[in-house]
Amino acid sequence: MEQVGTFSMIASVSHPANSPRTQPHPPPYLARLNPEQREAVETLDGPLLVLAGAGTGKTRVLTARFAHILLTGRAAPSQVLAVTFTNKAAREMRERVAAMLGRPVEGLWLGTFHALGARMLRRHADRAGLSSNFTILDADDQLRLLKQVMEAERVDAKRWPPPALMALIQRWKDRGLPPARVPESEEPEFAGGRTRSVYAAYQARLGTLNAADFGDLLLLPTELLRTDADVLAQYHRQFRYILVDEYQDTNLVQYLWLRLLAQGHRNLCCVGDDDQSIYSWRGAEIENILRFEKDFPGAKVIRLERNYRSTAPILAAAAALIAHNEGRLGKTLRPGAETAVGGAAGGEKIQVVALWDSDEEARMVGDRAEALRRDGESLAEMAVLVRAGFQTRAVEERLITIGLPYRVVGGLRFYERAEIRDALAYARVLAQPADDLAFERIVNLPRRGVGETALRAMHDRARAEHIPLSEAAARLVAAGALRGKAREGIAGLLAGFGRWRGQLEAEGHVIAMATMLDESGYTTMWQQDTAPDAPGRLENLKEFLRALAEFESLAGFLDHVALVMENETNADGERISLMTLHAAKGLEFDTVFLPGWEEGLFPNQRSLDEGGIKSLEEERRLAYVGLTRARRRVVVSHAANRRLYSGWQSAIPSRFLDELPEDEIERTGSAALGRAARHTGPVAFPLQVRGRVQEAWEQAPRPPQRASLTVGSRVFHEKFGYGTVTSVESDRLDVTFETSGPKRVLDRFVVAA
DNA sequence: TGACGTCACTTTTTT
DNA sequence: AGTGACGTCA
């Protein structure tokens, strides 16, 4: 995009008129908007909700609005608060705003909820009982800390799984509840009714460690704004305009934080799409967006419904699907004036492919992707979007076999690998000797003969004298309280940290870090490791140092790591993308494959068990997100049998398939033709049975004496072989198979033996 | 302290 | 099937 203005424009634009609409020649960033978009950009005063459907130009509106605020002189960059959900979105907005203004913008409060929360918390750390260089703990550290606290509080970790308690605490934090505010009535039947005291102890422990967990980054600032009128007033003065992206994904504490900040000027603009709310499991409350007009009286609501991304059949299918949801604000996507490809009338139908098993499904995806590439389509414009991460594996294997380049997005993340976390722990101890969690991780890594006994001694001493672990270790060494290897090992490590800190001062963080990894023996440990992945880990460590070198200080780097847990997107070469539906939100591709549309998997059974109808609606929104990622072509598929753990599981087609409009889809597939099709080759046959795959399924070999199947019946299943029925529940049978163990199958897939 | 065997569990999604 | 937690043994 060409540069549209500079700050020299500000003067000329801001003075003469408050309403830019009255100007004869609107600036280019306004001219290219449709009327609704333009209204969303120009409605600056008061609360505003922009309901932006998929592909309706949401990002364009947000950035144009941002630029508009600055260019009309309504506010300086530092007076606008812009919140996104992901780091990627924040980066994008920053770049686009800079492009519109024609230069980089300094002093912006633009970032993710967590990054901005952290920034605020560092400013006022003392008021939250922390010092400003507090450590941000990741999920792993949180859990380890909680386990320690549970032990100290004598809560049996065997009976009460720590992850469950962690989830409980996080949920409280998501709702803006510090320990003191959790009502007694919410004490669950868990941990012997002591969850709240464990929570309190956990928070206290965080305080002594000078650490905050992810939830605290929002909880503590919100608590601060709530209780400290001075701080609140300070931010009211500062933030004249507030912009929020993906509002449908906010949780309660994020809502409270925003509401407190918005009380000042009431210029709050939230952009979101209730049909794309897919994070309730993480505490997001779709009610936030549904309630907006009540929460902010006098709010204006603008709907963006013109979709410039997808073909008409895709939009029709998505609209029909999402119409099955009850709790919606209501909004229908329709093709925009100049629909990208195919025009409003044209466009390929949605393809629904029925396969025999997940292997065949993977083959279908690979073959079709390959065929499309032969026709000249770019692999970079194709994506396979799945419900659950494990589904990518089958596809990956197939893509490797046929040699089609792919990348898994959001799979294993760089900063979660063991060697990187180890290196980070070293870095943390270097930066903050009091970081007990990090110290504990590396004190015996590589092995230094520090076992349970030595560790316990350190813990005891630390607790008794209220000092960090590393300090306790030093005193134990000095007092000669440790023996043999442990003593030497710890003494050597502590001496090392002394040197490395000196080096940090003198020669900078990169040199110090590299020396530390070498001298501590950590690098050597991997060099001597004969495991096949050891060289790769060493390579990762080098990459770690490269990443470190891009930051000015160790502290800056550590913050980045905690908050920007992204995997480096090495966008080298053309690759088809594999990712979960969640990870795909906000992206778009020409061709989208949606495998695994089966009951139990999608909609996901576990999700349904937990949340009932609400969860079903969320699953449906996930399907909606999947469909609307596609510009030109969607291939949905489902398999009758899926590899699960070590064995196979049979499944029936997803109910979502029945919710797609028959006119917009084309059903093909080999599954319904049964065994014969599998032996005649990979060709996909159109079903002849009135296009209804469901009916074709029912034509599959069916036991004539179906009704006679009872507990104890001996049956035969195509995939699992012989077995005995252990229970019958309408058309579902539990069968213990002789070779593959107990399975739940549909009666139509077995015959009496 | 560390090596080895057994066992249960996994697969929903992640800032 | 692959993994991690846990117990037993040298």
mmCIF file of N, CA and C in Angstrom, chain A residues 15-82:
data_model
loop_
_atom_site.group_PDB
_atom_site.id
_atom_site.type_symbol
_atom_site.label_atom_id
_atom_site.label_comp_id
_atom_site.label_asym_id
_atom_site.label_seq_id
_atom_site.Cartn_x
_atom_site.Cartn_y
_atom_site.Cartn_z
ATOM 1 N N HIS A 15 -7.329 20.661 12.469
ATOM 2 C CA HIS A 15 -7.884 21.937 12.885
ATOM 3 C C HIS A 15 -9.205 22.326 12.244
ATOM 4 N N PRO A 16 -9.302 22.283 10.948
ATOM 5 C CA PRO A 16 -10.474 22.865 10.326
ATOM 6 C C PRO A 16 -11.781 22.167 10.691
ATOM 7 N N ALA A 17 -11.802 20.871 10.758
ATOM 8 C CA ALA A 17 -13.088 20.218 10.944
ATOM 9 C C ALA A 17 -12.973 19.017 11.853
ATOM 10 N N ASN A 18 -13.981 18.845 12.664
ATOM 11 C CA ASN A 18 -14.010 17.649 13.483
ATOM 12 C C ASN A 18 -14.449 16.446 12.667
ATOM 13 N N SER A 19 -15.354 16.684 11.767
ATOM 14 C CA SER A 19 -15.849 15.572 10.972
ATOM 15 C C SER A 19 -15.170 15.545 9.611
ATOM 16 N N PRO A 20 -14.379 14.562 9.369
ATOM 17 C CA PRO A 20 -13.669 14.483 8.104
ATOM 18 C C PRO A 20 -14.625 14.238 6.942
ATOM 19 N N ARG A 21 -15.831 13.779 7.268
ATOM 20 C CA ARG A 21 -16.816 13.530 6.225
ATOM 21 C C ARG A 21 -17.105 14.790 5.406
ATOM 22 N N THR A 22 -16.965 15.910 6.083
ATOM 23 C CA THR A 22 -17.295 17.151 5.408
ATOM 24 C C THR A 22 -16.206 17.596 4.439
ATOM 25 N N GLN A 23 -15.099 16.913 4.488
ATOM 26 C CA GLN A 23 -14.027 17.336 3.604
ATOM 27 C C GLN A 23 -14.320 16.918 2.168
ATOM 28 N N PRO A 24 -13.954 17.729 1.245
ATOM 29 C CA PRO A 24 -14.237 17.421 -0.148
ATOM 30 C C PRO A 24 -13.524 16.151 -0.620
ATOM 31 N N HIS A 25 -12.270 16.018 -0.239
ATOM 32 C CA HIS A 25 -11.538 14.842 -0.697
ATOM 33 C C HIS A 25 -11.099 14.025 0.493
ATOM 34 N N PRO A 26 -11.828 12.942 0.748
ATOM 35 C CA PRO A 26 -11.432 12.107 1.888
ATOM 36 C C PRO A 26 -10.056 11.502 1.633
ATOM 37 N N PRO A 27 -9.297 11.359 2.682
ATOM 38 C CA PRO A 27 -7.978 10.747 2.526
ATOM 39 C C PRO A 27 -8.125 9.323 1.994
ATOM 40 N N PRO A 28 -7.102 8.832 1.332
ATOM 41 C CA PRO A 28 -7.201 7.537 0.651
ATOM 42 C C PRO A 28 -7.571 6.377 1.567
ATOM 43 N N TYR A 29 -7.190 6.454 2.827
ATOM 44 C CA TYR A 29 -7.501 5.320 3.681
ATOM 45 C C TYR A 29 -8.984 5.241 3.981
ATOM 46 N N LEU A 30 -9.711 6.307 3.740
ATOM 47 C CA LEU A 30 -11.167 6.265 3.903
ATOM 48 C C LEU A 30 -11.870 5.946 2.597
ATOM 49 N N ALA A 31 -11.289 6.410 1.522
ATOM 50 C CA ALA A 31 -11.953 6.287 0.232
ATOM 51 C C ALA A 31 -12.158 4.829 -0.174
ATOM 52 N N ARG A 32 -11.293 3.972 0.303
ATOM 53 C CA ARG A 32 -11.377 2.589 -0.160
ATOM 54 C C ARG A 32 -12.308 1.724 0.685
ATOM 55 N N LEU A 33 -13.019 2.337 1.591
ATOM 56 C CA LEU A 33 -13.895 1.552 2.469
ATOM 57 C C LEU A 33 -15.331 1.551 1.962
ATOM 58 N N ASN A 34 -16.065 0.492 2.260
ATOM 59 C CA ASN A 34 -17.488 0.506 1.938
ATOM 60 C C ASN A 34 -18.207 1.319 3.021
ATOM 61 N N PRO A 35 -19.472 1.636 2.811
ATOM 62 C CA PRO A 35 -20.145 2.554 3.737
ATOM 63 C C PRO A 35 -20.135 2.089 5.193
ATOM 64 N N GLU A 36 -20.388 0.804 5.425
ATOM 65 C CA GLU A 36 -20.394 0.324 6.817
ATOM 66 C C GLU A 36 -19.002 0.429 7.423
ATOM 67 N N GLN A 37 -18.025 0.028 6.642
ATOM 68 C CA GLN A 37 -16.655 0.098 7.144
ATOM 69 C C GLN A 37 -16.303 1.535 7.483
ATOM 70 N N ARG A 38 -16.716 2.404 6.601
ATOM 71 C CA ARG A 38 -16.369 3.805 6.800
ATOM 72 C C ARG A 38 -17.036 4.375 8.043
ATOM 73 N N GLU A 39 -18.266 3.947 8.239
ATOM 74 C CA GLU A 39 -18.958 4.389 9.438
ATOM 75 C C GLU A 39 -18.241 3.879 10.691
ATOM 76 N N ALA A 40 -17.771 2.646 10.606
ATOM 77 C CA ALA A 40 -17.059 2.058 11.750
ATOM 78 C C ALA A 40 -15.756 2.809 12.031
ATOM 79 N N VAL A 41 -15.174 3.350 10.999
ATOM 80 C CA VAL A 41 -13.926 4.094 11.175
ATOM 81 C C VAL A 41 -14.194 5.489 11.725
ATOM 82 N N GLU A 42 -15.282 6.090 11.265
ATOM 83 C CA GLU A 42 -15.514 7.494 11.594
ATOM 84 C C GLU A 42 -16.347 7.726 12.849
ATOM 85 N N THR A 43 -16.963 6.667 13.365
ATOM 86 C CA THR A 43 -17.709 6.820 14.611
ATOM 87 C C THR A 43 -16.727 6.777 15.765
ATOM 88 N N LEU A 44 -16.230 7.931 16.147
ATOM 89 C CA LEU A 44 -15.136 7.950 17.120
ATOM 90 C C LEU A 44 -15.602 8.103 18.553
ATOM 91 N N ASP A 45 -16.729 8.760 18.755
ATOM 92 C CA ASP A 45 -17.146 9.066 20.123
ATOM 93 C C ASP A 45 -18.120 8.037 20.675
ATOM 94 N N GLY A 46 -17.881 7.652 21.908
ATOM 95 C CA GLY A 46 -18.787 6.736 22.583
ATOM 96 C C GLY A 46 -18.487 5.290 22.260
ATOM 97 N N PRO A 47 -19.163 4.406 23.007
ATOM 98 C CA PRO A 47 -18.911 2.974 22.803
ATOM 99 C C PRO A 47 -19.432 2.483 21.453
ATOM 100 N N LEU A 48 -18.659 1.632 20.844
ATOM 101 C CA LEU A 48 -19.013 1.122 19.520
ATOM 102 C C LEU A 48 -18.667 -0.350 19.426
ATOM 103 N N LEU A 49 -19.623 -1.120 18.954
ATOM 104 C CA LEU A 49 -19.355 -2.532 18.702
ATOM 105 C C LEU A 49 -19.407 -2.768 17.201
ATOM 106 N N VAL A 50 -18.330 -3.259 16.659
ATOM 107 C CA VAL A 50 -18.314 -3.579 15.239
ATOM 108 C C VAL A 50 -18.383 -5.094 15.105
ATOM 109 N N LEU A 51 -19.533 -5.568 14.616
ATOM 110 C CA LEU A 51 -19.677 -6.999 14.390
ATOM 111 C C LEU A 51 -19.150 -7.305 13.006
ATOM 112 N N ALA A 52 -17.978 -7.877 12.992
ATOM 113 C CA ALA A 52 -17.308 -8.087 11.714
ATOM 114 C C ALA A 52 -17.280 -9.558 11.380
ATOM 115 N N GLY A 53 -18.091 -9.959 10.433
ATOM 116 C CA GLY A 53 -18.093 -11.346 9.992
ATOM 117 C C GLY A 53 -16.770 -11.717 9.351
ATOM 118 N N ALA A 54 -16.586 -12.996 9.129
ATOM 119 C CA ALA A 54 -15.342 -13.468 8.533
ATOM 120 C C ALA A 54 -15.146 -12.852 7.155
ATOM 121 N N GLY A 55 -13.960 -12.344 6.917
ATOM 122 C CA GLY A 55 -13.626 -11.839 5.593
ATOM 123 C C GLY A 55 -14.313 -10.534 5.211
ATOM 124 N N THR A 56 -14.733 -9.761 6.205
ATOM 125 C CA THR A 56 -15.443 -8.531 5.884
ATOM 126 C C THR A 56 -14.563 -7.288 6.033
ATOM 127 N N GLY A 57 -13.270 -7.495 6.161
ATOM 128 C CA GLY A 57 -12.366 -6.345 6.200
ATOM 129 C C GLY A 57 -12.159 -5.766 7.577
ATOM 130 N N LYS A 58 -12.185 -6.637 8.570
ATOM 131 C CA LYS A 58 -12.055 -6.214 9.949
ATOM 132 C C LYS A 58 -10.725 -5.503 10.215
ATOM 133 N N THR A 59 -9.665 -6.123 9.753
ATOM 134 C CA THR A 59 -8.350 -5.556 10.022
ATOM 135 C C THR A 59 -8.193 -4.198 9.353
ATOM 136 N N ARG A 60 -8.736 -4.114 8.172
ATOM 137 C CA ARG A 60 -8.671 -2.841 7.468
ATOM 138 C C ARG A 60 -9.368 -1.737 8.257
ATOM 139 N N VAL A 61 -10.541 -2.081 8.803
ATOM 140 C CA VAL A 61 -11.283 -1.108 9.586
ATOM 141 C C VAL A 61 -10.504 -0.696 10.839
ATOM 142 N N LEU A 62 -9.981 -1.683 11.529
ATOM 143 C CA LEU A 62 -9.249 -1.386 12.762
ATOM 144 C C LEU A 62 -8.072 -0.461 12.506
ATOM 145 N N THR A 63 -7.309 -0.786 11.490
ATOM 146 C CA THR A 63 -6.117 0.019 11.239
ATOM 147 C C THR A 63 -6.489 1.395 10.704
ATOM 148 N N ALA A 64 -7.511 1.437 9.861
ATOM 149 C CA ALA A 64 -7.936 2.738 9.338
ATOM 150 C C ALA A 64 -8.439 3.615 10.480
ATOM 151 N N ARG A 65 -9.150 2.991 11.402
ATOM 152 C CA ARG A 65 -9.666 3.747 12.534
ATOM 153 C C ARG A 65 -8.515 4.292 13.380
ATOM 154 N N PHE A 66 -7.561 3.451 13.595
ATOM 155 C CA PHE A 66 -6.388 3.852 14.350
ATOM 156 C C PHE A 66 -5.718 5.058 13.679
ATOM 157 N N ALA A 67 -5.482 4.912 12.400
ATOM 158 C CA ALA A 67 -4.839 5.992 11.657
ATOM 159 C C ALA A 67 -5.690 7.263 11.688
ATOM 160 N N HIS A 68 -6.990 7.069 11.558
ATOM 161 C CA HIS A 68 -7.911 8.192 11.542
ATOM 162 C C HIS A 68 -7.827 8.991 12.846
ATOM 163 N N ILE A 69 -7.792 8.272 13.948
ATOM 164 C CA ILE A 69 -7.695 8.934 15.254
ATOM 165 C C ILE A 69 -6.420 9.783 15.321
ATOM 166 N N LEU A 70 -5.333 9.202 14.845
ATOM 167 C CA LEU A 70 -4.065 9.922 14.912
ATOM 168 C C LEU A 70 -4.028 11.082 13.927
ATOM 169 N N LEU A 71 -4.498 10.834 12.710
ATOM 170 C CA LEU A 71 -4.367 11.850 11.666
ATOM 171 C C LEU A 71 -5.317 13.024 11.858
ATOM 172 N N THR A 72 -6.427 12.790 12.535
ATOM 173 C CA THR A 72 -7.326 13.914 12.802
ATOM 174 C C THR A 72 -6.908 14.659 14.066
ATOM 175 N N GLY A 73 -5.834 14.194 14.677
ATOM 176 C CA GLY A 73 -5.331 14.893 15.850
ATOM 177 C C GLY A 73 -6.165 14.678 17.094
ATOM 178 N N ARG A 74 -7.008 13.654 17.069
ATOM 179 C CA ARG A 74 -7.836 13.388 18.236
ATOM 180 C C ARG A 74 -6.993 12.922 19.421
ATOM 181 N N ALA A 75 -5.913 12.245 19.107
ATOM 182 C CA ALA A 75 -5.069 11.727 20.181
ATOM 183 C C ALA A 75 -3.664 11.492 19.662
ATOM 184 N N ALA A 76 -2.731 11.569 20.578
ATOM 185 C CA ALA A 76 -1.355 11.221 20.240
ATOM 186 C C ALA A 76 -1.223 9.695 20.310
ATOM 187 N N PRO A 77 -0.206 9.157 19.674
ATOM 188 C CA PRO A 77 -0.049 7.699 19.680
ATOM 189 C C PRO A 77 -0.120 7.083 21.075
ATOM 190 N N SER A 78 0.464 7.748 22.051
ATOM 191 C CA SER A 78 0.489 7.154 23.388
ATOM 192 C C SER A 78 -0.865 7.230 24.085
ATOM 193 N N GLN A 79 -1.820 7.907 23.455
ATOM 194 C CA GLN A 79 -3.129 8.057 24.095
ATOM 195 C C GLN A 79 -4.164 7.086 23.551
ATOM 196 N N VAL A 80 -3.696 6.172 22.720
ATOM 197 C CA VAL A 80 -4.591 5.154 22.188
ATOM 198 C C VAL A 80 -4.162 3.805 22.733
ATOM 199 N N LEU A 81 -5.114 3.096 23.274
ATOM 200 C CA LEU A 81 -4.837 1.744 23.749
ATOM 201 C C LEU A 81 -5.436 0.767 22.744
ATOM 202 N N ALA A 82 -4.591 -0.071 22.174
ATOM 203 C CA ALA A 82 -5.083 -1.026 21.180
ATOM 204 C C ALA A 82 -4.716 -2.437 21.621
#
